[in-house]
Short mmCIF file of C-alpha atoms in Angstrom, two decimals:
data_model
loop_
_atom_site.label_atom_id
_atom_site.label_comp_id
_atom_site.label_asym_id
_atom_site.label_seq_id
_atom_site.Cartn_x
_atom_site.Cartn_y
_atom_site.Cartn_z
CA UNK A 126 116.47 128.00 87.12
CA UNK A 127 118.23 125.69 89.50
CA UNK A 128 120.98 126.11 92.03
CA UNK A 129 124.25 124.64 90.80
CA UNK A 130 125.13 121.46 92.59
CA UNK A 131 128.40 119.64 92.92
CA UNK A 132 128.19 115.99 92.02
CA UNK A 133 130.07 113.80 94.42
CA UNK A 134 132.93 111.92 92.81
CA UNK A 135 131.34 108.72 94.02
CA UNK A 136 128.23 109.40 91.97
CA UNK A 137 130.25 110.01 88.84
CA UNK A 138 132.12 106.76 89.37
CA UNK A 139 128.96 104.83 90.06
CA UNK A 140 127.41 106.14 86.86
CA UNK A 141 130.49 105.35 84.81
CA UNK A 142 130.55 101.79 86.06
CA UNK A 143 126.78 101.55 85.75
CA UNK A 144 126.46 100.34 89.30
CA UNK A 145 123.42 101.48 91.21
CA UNK A 146 124.23 105.05 92.06
CA UNK A 147 124.50 106.01 95.69
CA UNK A 148 125.09 109.68 95.84
CA UNK A 149 124.88 112.38 98.42
CA UNK A 150 125.18 115.63 96.58
CA UNK A 151 126.06 118.48 98.86
CA UNK A 152 124.74 121.94 98.08
CA UNK A 153 127.39 124.18 96.58
CA UNK A 154 126.37 127.09 98.74
CA UNK A 155 125.09 127.06 102.28
CA UNK A 156 124.25 130.72 102.58
CA UNK A 157 121.96 131.58 105.46
CA UNK A 158 118.35 132.58 104.89
CA UNK A 159 118.43 136.34 105.44
CA UNK A 160 114.97 137.52 106.37
CA UNK A 161 113.55 141.06 106.43
CA UNK A 162 116.78 142.62 105.26
CA UNK A 163 118.90 141.03 107.96
CA UNK A 164 116.55 141.20 110.92
CA UNK A 165 116.65 137.39 111.11
CA UNK A 166 119.38 135.10 109.81
CA UNK A 167 118.81 131.38 109.72
CA UNK A 168 121.73 129.03 109.18
CA UNK A 169 121.07 126.43 106.50
CA UNK A 170 123.77 123.93 107.43
CA UNK A 171 125.07 122.42 110.65
CA UNK A 172 127.30 119.52 111.63
CA UNK A 173 125.36 116.27 111.74
CA UNK A 174 124.33 115.23 115.25
CA UNK A 175 126.49 112.49 116.76
CA UNK A 176 123.70 109.94 116.93
CA UNK A 177 123.74 109.79 113.12
CA UNK A 178 127.03 108.00 113.46
CA UNK A 179 128.42 109.26 110.16
CA UNK A 180 125.28 108.57 108.10
CA UNK A 181 125.44 112.27 107.18
CA UNK A 182 128.38 114.65 107.52
CA UNK A 183 126.36 117.80 107.49
CA UNK A 184 122.70 118.54 107.80
CA UNK A 185 121.01 120.97 105.43
CA UNK A 186 117.82 122.96 105.41
CA UNK A 187 115.37 121.96 102.70
CA UNK A 188 115.49 125.62 101.67
CA UNK A 189 118.82 124.97 99.91
CA UNK A 190 117.15 122.45 97.61
CA UNK A 191 114.39 124.73 96.38
CA UNK A 192 114.45 127.02 93.37
CA UNK A 193 115.44 130.68 93.80
CA UNK A 194 111.89 132.01 93.48
CA UNK A 195 110.69 129.77 96.29
CA UNK A 196 113.73 130.64 98.37
CA UNK A 197 113.10 134.36 97.97
CA UNK A 198 109.56 134.07 99.28
CA UNK A 199 110.95 133.03 102.64
CA UNK A 200 113.28 136.02 102.90
CA UNK A 201 110.55 138.55 103.62
CA UNK A 202 107.76 137.97 106.09
CA UNK A 203 105.41 140.04 103.94
CA UNK A 204 106.09 137.79 100.97
CA UNK A 205 105.97 134.55 102.93
CA UNK A 206 102.42 133.30 102.34
CA UNK A 207 102.62 131.27 105.55
CA UNK A 208 102.68 134.40 107.70
CA UNK A 209 99.00 135.15 107.17
CA UNK A 210 98.28 131.91 109.00
CA UNK A 211 100.54 132.94 111.83
CA UNK A 212 98.35 136.02 112.18
CA UNK A 213 95.27 133.84 112.17
CA UNK A 214 96.94 131.67 114.78
CA UNK A 215 97.23 134.74 116.98
CA UNK A 216 93.47 135.29 116.67
CA UNK A 217 93.03 131.67 117.65
CA UNK A 218 95.37 132.16 120.60
CA UNK A 219 93.20 134.91 121.99
CA UNK A 220 89.83 133.30 121.25
CA UNK A 221 87.80 132.34 124.32
CA UNK A 222 86.13 128.99 123.82
CA UNK A 223 84.78 126.15 125.92
CA UNK A 224 83.01 125.70 129.23
CA UNK A 225 85.84 127.20 131.25
CA UNK A 226 85.59 130.52 129.40
CA UNK A 227 89.26 130.61 128.58
CA UNK A 228 91.55 131.19 125.64
CA UNK A 229 95.15 130.02 125.22
CA UNK A 230 96.17 133.50 126.33
CA UNK A 231 94.19 133.23 129.57
CA UNK A 232 96.87 130.95 130.98
CA UNK A 233 99.84 131.34 128.65
CA UNK A 234 99.54 135.10 128.17
CA UNK A 235 102.19 136.45 125.82
CA UNK A 236 102.85 133.76 123.24
CA UNK A 237 106.30 135.16 122.48
CA UNK A 238 107.31 134.49 126.07
CA UNK A 239 105.43 131.35 126.98
CA UNK A 240 105.90 129.42 123.75
CA UNK A 241 109.51 130.35 123.08
CA UNK A 242 111.52 127.16 122.57
CA UNK A 243 108.55 124.81 122.58
CA UNK A 244 108.78 123.95 118.91
CA UNK A 245 112.54 123.36 119.12
CA UNK A 246 112.18 120.65 121.77
CA UNK A 247 109.00 118.91 120.61
CA UNK A 248 107.95 116.13 120.25
CA UNK A 249 108.84 115.20 123.79
CA UNK A 250 107.76 112.78 126.48
CA UNK A 251 105.09 114.27 128.73
CA UNK A 252 104.74 113.81 132.47
CA UNK A 253 102.74 110.61 131.96
CA UNK A 254 105.35 109.00 129.76
CA UNK A 255 103.59 109.53 126.42
CA UNK A 256 105.32 111.08 123.43
CA UNK A 257 103.52 114.27 122.50
CA UNK A 258 103.68 116.56 119.51
CA UNK A 259 102.78 120.25 119.72
CA UNK A 260 99.30 119.29 118.50
CA UNK A 261 98.85 117.03 121.53
CA UNK A 262 99.77 119.79 123.96
CA UNK A 263 97.32 122.14 122.24
CA UNK A 264 94.49 119.65 122.38
CA UNK A 265 95.22 118.66 125.96
CA UNK A 266 94.92 122.31 126.99
CA UNK A 267 91.75 122.68 124.99
CA UNK A 268 90.00 119.63 126.40
CA UNK A 269 91.20 119.73 130.00
CA UNK A 270 91.73 123.40 130.80
CA UNK A 271 89.44 125.18 128.34
CA UNK A 272 86.88 122.39 128.35
CA UNK A 273 86.55 122.90 124.63
CA UNK A 274 86.58 120.40 121.81
CA UNK A 275 89.84 119.07 120.49
CA UNK A 276 90.93 120.50 117.15
CA UNK A 277 91.40 118.35 114.08
CA UNK A 278 95.14 117.60 113.84
CA UNK A 279 95.19 118.42 110.17
CA UNK A 280 92.61 121.22 110.22
CA UNK A 281 93.29 124.89 109.56
CA UNK A 282 92.75 126.01 113.14
CA UNK A 283 95.34 123.59 114.49
CA UNK A 284 97.82 124.41 111.74
CA UNK A 285 97.42 128.12 112.38
CA UNK A 286 98.19 127.57 116.06
CA UNK A 287 101.21 125.35 115.41
CA UNK A 288 102.48 127.95 112.93
CA UNK A 289 102.15 130.65 115.60
CA UNK A 290 103.88 128.47 118.18
CA UNK A 291 106.63 127.48 115.78
CA UNK A 292 107.38 131.12 115.00
CA UNK A 293 108.21 131.76 118.65
CA UNK A 294 111.22 129.45 118.25
CA UNK A 295 112.41 130.86 114.95
CA UNK A 296 116.19 130.84 114.93
CA UNK A 297 116.53 128.50 117.88
CA UNK A 298 118.34 125.25 117.07
CA UNK A 299 116.28 122.07 116.97
CA UNK A 300 117.09 120.22 120.16
CA UNK A 301 114.78 117.29 120.78
CA UNK A 302 115.73 114.83 123.50
CA UNK A 303 116.40 111.29 122.34
CA UNK A 304 117.61 109.65 125.53
CA UNK A 305 115.93 108.59 128.75
CA UNK A 306 112.17 108.23 128.42
CA UNK A 307 112.37 109.37 124.78
CA UNK A 308 114.68 106.59 123.71
CA UNK A 309 112.17 103.82 122.93
CA UNK A 310 110.10 106.24 120.84
CA UNK A 311 113.24 107.40 119.07
CA UNK A 312 114.24 103.80 118.34
CA UNK A 313 110.78 103.13 116.93
CA UNK A 314 111.04 106.16 114.69
CA UNK A 315 114.50 105.14 113.54
CA UNK A 316 113.26 101.68 112.66
CA UNK A 317 110.51 103.27 110.57
CA UNK A 318 112.95 105.63 108.87
CA UNK A 319 114.92 102.71 107.49
CA UNK A 320 111.95 100.45 106.64
CA UNK A 321 111.27 99.99 102.95
CA UNK A 322 107.50 100.42 102.77
CA UNK A 323 105.01 99.62 100.06
CA UNK A 324 105.14 98.14 96.61
CA UNK A 325 107.92 100.54 95.66
CA UNK A 326 109.90 99.36 98.71
CA UNK A 327 111.20 102.78 99.62
CA UNK A 328 112.42 103.89 103.02
CA UNK A 329 112.81 107.52 104.02
CA UNK A 330 116.55 106.87 103.93
CA UNK A 331 116.58 105.78 100.28
CA UNK A 332 115.72 109.27 99.12
CA UNK A 333 116.64 111.58 101.98
CA UNK A 334 119.85 110.01 103.27
CA UNK A 335 121.31 108.18 100.26
CA UNK A 336 120.18 110.51 97.50
CA UNK A 337 119.61 114.03 98.76
CA UNK A 338 120.71 116.50 96.12
CA UNK A 339 119.67 114.10 93.35
CA UNK A 340 116.59 114.38 91.22
CA UNK A 341 113.51 112.24 90.87
CA UNK A 342 112.44 113.82 87.65
CA UNK A 343 111.90 117.50 88.42
CA UNK A 344 111.85 116.84 92.15
CA UNK A 345 115.05 117.87 93.88
CA UNK A 346 115.52 115.62 96.89
CA UNK A 347 116.36 117.25 100.20
CA UNK A 348 117.41 115.61 103.43
CA UNK A 349 113.80 115.70 104.52
CA UNK A 350 114.56 117.92 107.50
CA UNK A 351 111.56 119.06 109.49
CA UNK A 352 112.88 122.28 111.06
CA UNK A 353 110.83 124.30 108.55
CA UNK A 354 107.45 122.83 109.56
CA UNK A 355 104.70 123.70 109.38
CA UNK A 356 105.60 124.65 105.82
CA UNK A 357 103.68 126.76 103.41
CA UNK A 358 103.63 124.42 100.44
CA UNK A 359 103.04 126.09 97.10
CA UNK A 360 101.68 122.87 95.63
CA UNK A 361 98.95 122.77 98.29
CA UNK A 362 98.57 126.55 98.57
CA UNK A 363 98.43 126.18 102.33
CA UNK A 364 100.16 125.02 105.48
CA UNK A 365 101.23 121.40 105.68
CA UNK A 366 101.83 119.62 108.97
CA UNK A 367 104.62 117.14 109.50
CA UNK A 368 102.28 114.18 109.80
CA UNK A 369 100.48 115.15 106.62
CA UNK A 370 103.81 115.18 104.80
CA UNK A 371 104.76 111.80 106.25
CA UNK A 372 101.41 110.40 105.15
CA UNK A 373 101.97 111.67 101.62
CA UNK A 374 105.47 110.26 101.36
CA UNK A 375 104.48 106.80 102.57
CA UNK A 376 101.40 106.79 100.35
CA UNK A 377 103.68 107.55 97.41
CA UNK A 378 105.59 104.33 98.07
CA UNK A 379 102.32 102.53 97.22
CA UNK A 380 102.02 101.55 100.86
CA UNK A 381 99.25 101.51 103.41
CA UNK A 382 100.17 104.70 105.17
CA UNK A 383 99.78 105.54 108.88
CA UNK A 384 97.14 107.95 110.11
CA UNK A 385 97.91 111.56 110.94
CA UNK A 386 98.19 111.82 114.71
CA UNK A 387 99.14 108.15 115.10
CA UNK A 388 101.72 106.95 117.61
CA UNK A 389 103.81 105.74 114.69
CA UNK A 390 103.98 109.22 113.20
CA UNK A 391 104.78 110.76 116.58
CA UNK A 392 107.75 108.41 116.83
CA UNK A 393 108.83 109.17 113.28
CA UNK A 394 108.42 112.88 113.97
CA UNK A 395 110.77 112.59 116.93
CA UNK A 396 113.37 110.62 115.01
CA UNK A 397 113.33 112.90 111.97
CA UNK A 398 113.45 115.97 114.23
CA UNK A 399 116.52 114.52 115.93
CA UNK A 400 118.27 114.19 112.58
CA UNK A 401 117.91 117.97 112.35
CA UNK A 402 119.14 118.77 115.85
CA UNK A 403 121.31 121.85 115.32
CA UNK A 404 119.39 123.38 112.42
CA UNK A 405 117.35 126.43 113.38
CA UNK A 406 113.58 126.34 113.56
CA UNK A 407 112.45 128.29 110.49
CA UNK A 408 109.05 129.22 111.87
CA UNK A 409 106.98 128.85 108.76
CA UNK A 410 109.08 127.92 105.75
CA UNK A 411 108.12 128.05 102.09
CA UNK A 412 108.56 124.98 99.93
CA UNK A 413 106.96 123.78 96.75
CA UNK B 150 73.56 71.48 66.24
CA UNK B 151 73.43 72.66 62.57
CA UNK B 152 76.77 72.57 60.92
CA UNK B 153 77.12 76.32 60.30
CA UNK B 154 76.36 77.10 63.94
CA UNK B 155 79.11 74.77 65.11
CA UNK B 156 81.50 76.41 62.72
CA UNK B 157 80.58 79.88 63.97
CA UNK B 158 81.08 78.82 67.59
CA UNK B 159 84.47 77.36 66.81
CA UNK B 160 85.51 80.50 64.97
CA UNK B 161 84.37 82.60 67.90
CA UNK B 162 86.46 80.51 70.27
CA UNK B 163 89.54 80.93 68.11
CA UNK B 164 88.96 84.66 67.92
CA UNK B 165 88.54 84.89 71.70
CA UNK B 166 91.67 82.91 72.36
CA UNK B 167 93.80 85.13 70.16
CA UNK B 168 92.36 88.29 71.68
CA UNK B 169 92.95 87.11 75.23
CA UNK B 170 96.02 88.12 77.14
CA UNK B 171 98.63 85.60 76.22
CA UNK B 172 98.09 82.28 77.80
CA UNK B 173 101.81 81.58 77.69
CA UNK B 174 102.95 84.28 80.08
CA UNK B 175 105.15 83.46 83.02
CA UNK B 176 103.43 84.63 86.19
CA UNK B 177 105.53 86.68 88.62
CA UNK B 178 105.76 83.88 91.17
CA UNK B 179 106.90 81.40 88.50
CA UNK B 180 109.83 83.39 87.11
CA UNK B 181 113.13 81.53 87.23
CA UNK B 182 116.00 83.81 88.17
CA UNK B 183 119.52 82.45 87.97
CA UNK B 184 122.11 82.97 90.68
CA UNK B 185 123.10 86.43 89.40
CA UNK B 186 119.51 87.56 89.06
CA UNK B 187 119.11 87.08 85.31
CA UNK B 188 116.07 85.52 83.61
CA UNK B 189 116.90 83.24 80.69
CA UNK B 190 113.45 82.78 79.20
CA UNK B 191 111.22 85.57 77.88
CA UNK B 192 108.22 86.24 80.12
CA UNK B 193 105.77 86.41 77.20
CA UNK B 194 105.35 84.64 73.89
CA UNK B 195 105.37 87.80 71.83
CA UNK B 196 108.86 89.20 71.36
CA UNK B 197 109.54 92.53 73.05
CA UNK B 198 108.84 95.61 70.95
CA UNK B 199 111.51 98.29 71.50
CA UNK B 200 109.23 101.07 70.29
CA UNK B 201 106.59 100.17 72.82
CA UNK B 202 109.33 99.82 75.42
CA UNK B 203 110.55 103.35 74.70
CA UNK B 204 107.05 104.66 75.38
CA UNK B 205 106.64 102.68 78.60
CA UNK B 206 110.06 103.89 79.71
CA UNK B 207 108.98 107.52 79.71
CA UNK B 208 105.30 107.11 80.61
CA UNK B 209 104.51 108.32 84.11
CA UNK B 210 101.57 105.92 84.48
CA UNK B 211 103.45 102.73 83.59
CA UNK B 212 107.24 102.34 83.60
CA UNK B 213 108.25 105.88 84.56
CA UNK B 214 111.86 104.69 84.37
CA UNK B 215 112.79 108.26 83.43
CA UNK B 216 111.99 109.39 86.97
CA UNK B 217 115.30 107.93 88.13
CA UNK B 218 117.36 107.17 85.00
CA UNK B 219 118.72 109.32 82.19
CA UNK B 220 119.40 108.47 78.55
CA UNK B 221 121.20 111.19 76.58
CA UNK B 222 119.30 110.43 73.39
CA UNK B 223 115.91 110.94 75.03
CA UNK B 224 115.62 114.63 74.33
CA UNK B 225 111.85 114.11 74.20
CA UNK B 226 111.72 113.39 77.92
CA UNK B 227 111.89 116.44 80.17
CA UNK B 228 113.52 116.32 83.59
CA UNK B 229 115.23 112.97 83.53
CA UNK B 230 116.16 111.78 87.00
CA UNK B 231 119.60 110.84 88.28
CA UNK B 232 118.85 108.56 91.22
CA UNK B 233 119.78 105.50 89.21
CA UNK B 234 122.69 105.08 86.80
CA UNK B 235 122.59 106.51 83.30
CA UNK B 236 121.40 103.91 80.82
CA UNK B 237 123.54 105.13 77.94
CA UNK B 238 125.19 102.03 76.56
CA UNK B 239 123.27 99.68 78.84
CA UNK B 240 122.70 97.39 75.85
CA UNK B 241 126.47 96.94 75.58
CA UNK B 242 127.01 96.23 79.25
CA UNK B 243 124.25 93.74 79.90
CA UNK B 244 122.86 90.73 78.14
CA UNK B 245 119.15 90.58 77.40
CA UNK B 246 118.80 87.94 80.12
CA UNK B 247 120.47 90.21 82.67
CA UNK B 248 118.38 93.19 81.59
CA UNK B 249 115.23 91.10 81.96
CA UNK B 250 116.22 90.17 85.49
CA UNK B 251 117.06 93.76 86.41
CA UNK B 252 113.84 95.21 85.02
CA UNK B 253 111.73 92.47 86.63
CA UNK B 254 113.38 92.54 90.07
CA UNK B 255 116.60 94.53 90.29
CA UNK B 256 117.25 93.53 93.89
CA UNK B 257 118.15 90.01 92.74
CA UNK B 258 121.06 91.51 90.78
CA UNK B 259 121.88 94.38 93.18
CA UNK B 260 120.69 93.39 96.66
CA UNK B 261 120.77 96.96 98.02
CA UNK B 262 119.19 98.55 94.96
CA UNK B 263 116.61 101.26 95.51
CA UNK B 264 114.90 100.28 92.26
CA UNK B 265 111.33 99.03 92.66
CA UNK B 266 110.69 95.44 91.60
CA UNK B 267 108.54 95.72 88.50
CA UNK B 268 107.41 92.10 88.34
CA UNK B 269 106.82 91.11 91.92
CA UNK B 270 103.48 90.79 93.65
CA UNK B 271 104.04 89.81 97.27
CA UNK B 272 106.39 90.08 100.22
CA UNK B 273 105.93 93.79 100.85
CA UNK B 274 105.87 95.78 104.10
CA UNK B 275 102.46 97.46 104.42
CA UNK B 276 101.47 96.87 100.81
CA UNK B 277 99.08 99.53 99.57
CA UNK B 278 96.31 99.75 97.02
CA UNK B 279 98.25 101.67 94.37
CA UNK B 280 98.67 105.32 95.45
CA UNK B 281 95.55 105.56 97.61
CA UNK B 282 97.36 105.15 100.93
CA UNK B 283 94.91 102.39 101.79
CA UNK B 284 95.82 98.77 102.41
CA UNK B 285 96.23 96.53 99.41
CA UNK B 286 95.88 92.77 99.31
CA UNK B 287 98.71 90.61 98.08
CA UNK B 288 99.23 89.42 95.46
CA UNK B 289 99.27 93.00 94.13
CA UNK B 290 99.12 93.57 90.40
CA UNK B 291 102.75 93.86 89.25
CA UNK B 292 103.95 97.35 88.30
CA UNK B 293 104.49 96.15 84.72
CA UNK B 294 102.96 93.11 83.03
CA UNK B 295 104.99 90.42 81.28
CA UNK B 296 104.72 91.97 77.83
CA UNK B 297 105.64 95.41 79.14
CA UNK B 298 108.75 93.94 80.78
CA UNK B 299 109.73 92.33 77.47
CA UNK B 300 109.11 95.60 75.61
CA UNK B 301 111.24 97.62 78.03
CA UNK B 302 114.01 95.02 77.93
CA UNK B 303 113.95 95.11 74.11
CA UNK B 304 114.25 98.89 74.26
CA UNK B 305 117.11 98.99 76.78
CA UNK B 306 118.95 96.38 74.70
CA UNK B 307 119.02 98.89 71.81
CA UNK B 308 120.96 101.43 73.88
CA UNK B 309 124.46 101.02 72.48
CA UNK B 310 127.30 103.47 72.77
#
């Protein structure tokens, strides 16, 4: 089963003339994600942020591009397989570790208070002028305040924590800063977004700006929005971080990818997040 | 050398030569594209085989053209993509020379095309070693070899409305 999609007139014309197709295919419906019988409602569309300068008219949650079964899993927190990791993240939050004898909760106490809004505004430039993702803030706390070891960016413990932290912003619109100190990082990320990497010479924009709504075989292309991360990905049967997803996409262009946790991916994370400014944080989304 | 041994050696050489990948292939860097991106001369000595081309077209490990293009008659191929234009009637719209140019390096015909260049080996940004995510060294093996290009071109040329 698939959601019906409206083909843009442009696409039809391009096909008829056999020119290379350039089609943005808007979802026919932009119903909100209604979770737990209405307890939470997440908008799935928003006006494109101004900085996109008309590259997109509207921005859409990746949820709209998934099949109904996958969509349904995200409408009930008991059915969302990502929520078990949020629970594990809470255990992590309270776990005392390191020389200082502290847990996250020792300083930050109630996660629902202290972490509210963090996910919606990250990555951001820290007090020393570096661009930091949520993972960087976690590891800085661990190494400097807890005097514990840093967690592996792509490991389960880190993903559980970022899932927990992300959930505290669920429903809040993405709102990363792109000006001031953030601007050079944002420009770097933008440059990457439009660079055609690898032997397949594909930029993020080729699929996610020019062809969202179209199909690469059975793969329905979304706008590549990141407001649902970390996602529970059915294909991986686990949580997937943003950098892991970036790595996979660039690898699939037959390119030398960038490492998870690299400055390049931080910059790309900021730029892609800014393309979704206005879409609500989904906490832990479900995708395939 | 005894006569029969010389004969055997000569026969072996002939056999080797005919089993070797065609000496008379045009290497990717030697292909002559005209000003609209077409390639006049076949890239291999052996004429393209449309049946082979049809297989390469739908095979995920080689051409995988079906990932982005659709052909109504290909009911054997599940989930045809729609990133690129439909190829129904492509054999009417394009000459063989144009098709060869498009399959080999579509960007020479359509500068903004998203289509990967199937017969190009260098000039990439962060070229990788296939799908490993690791660095590759140019020249990379082309995505399709010369004979495969000819086979696919022969197949597309049969697509008439």
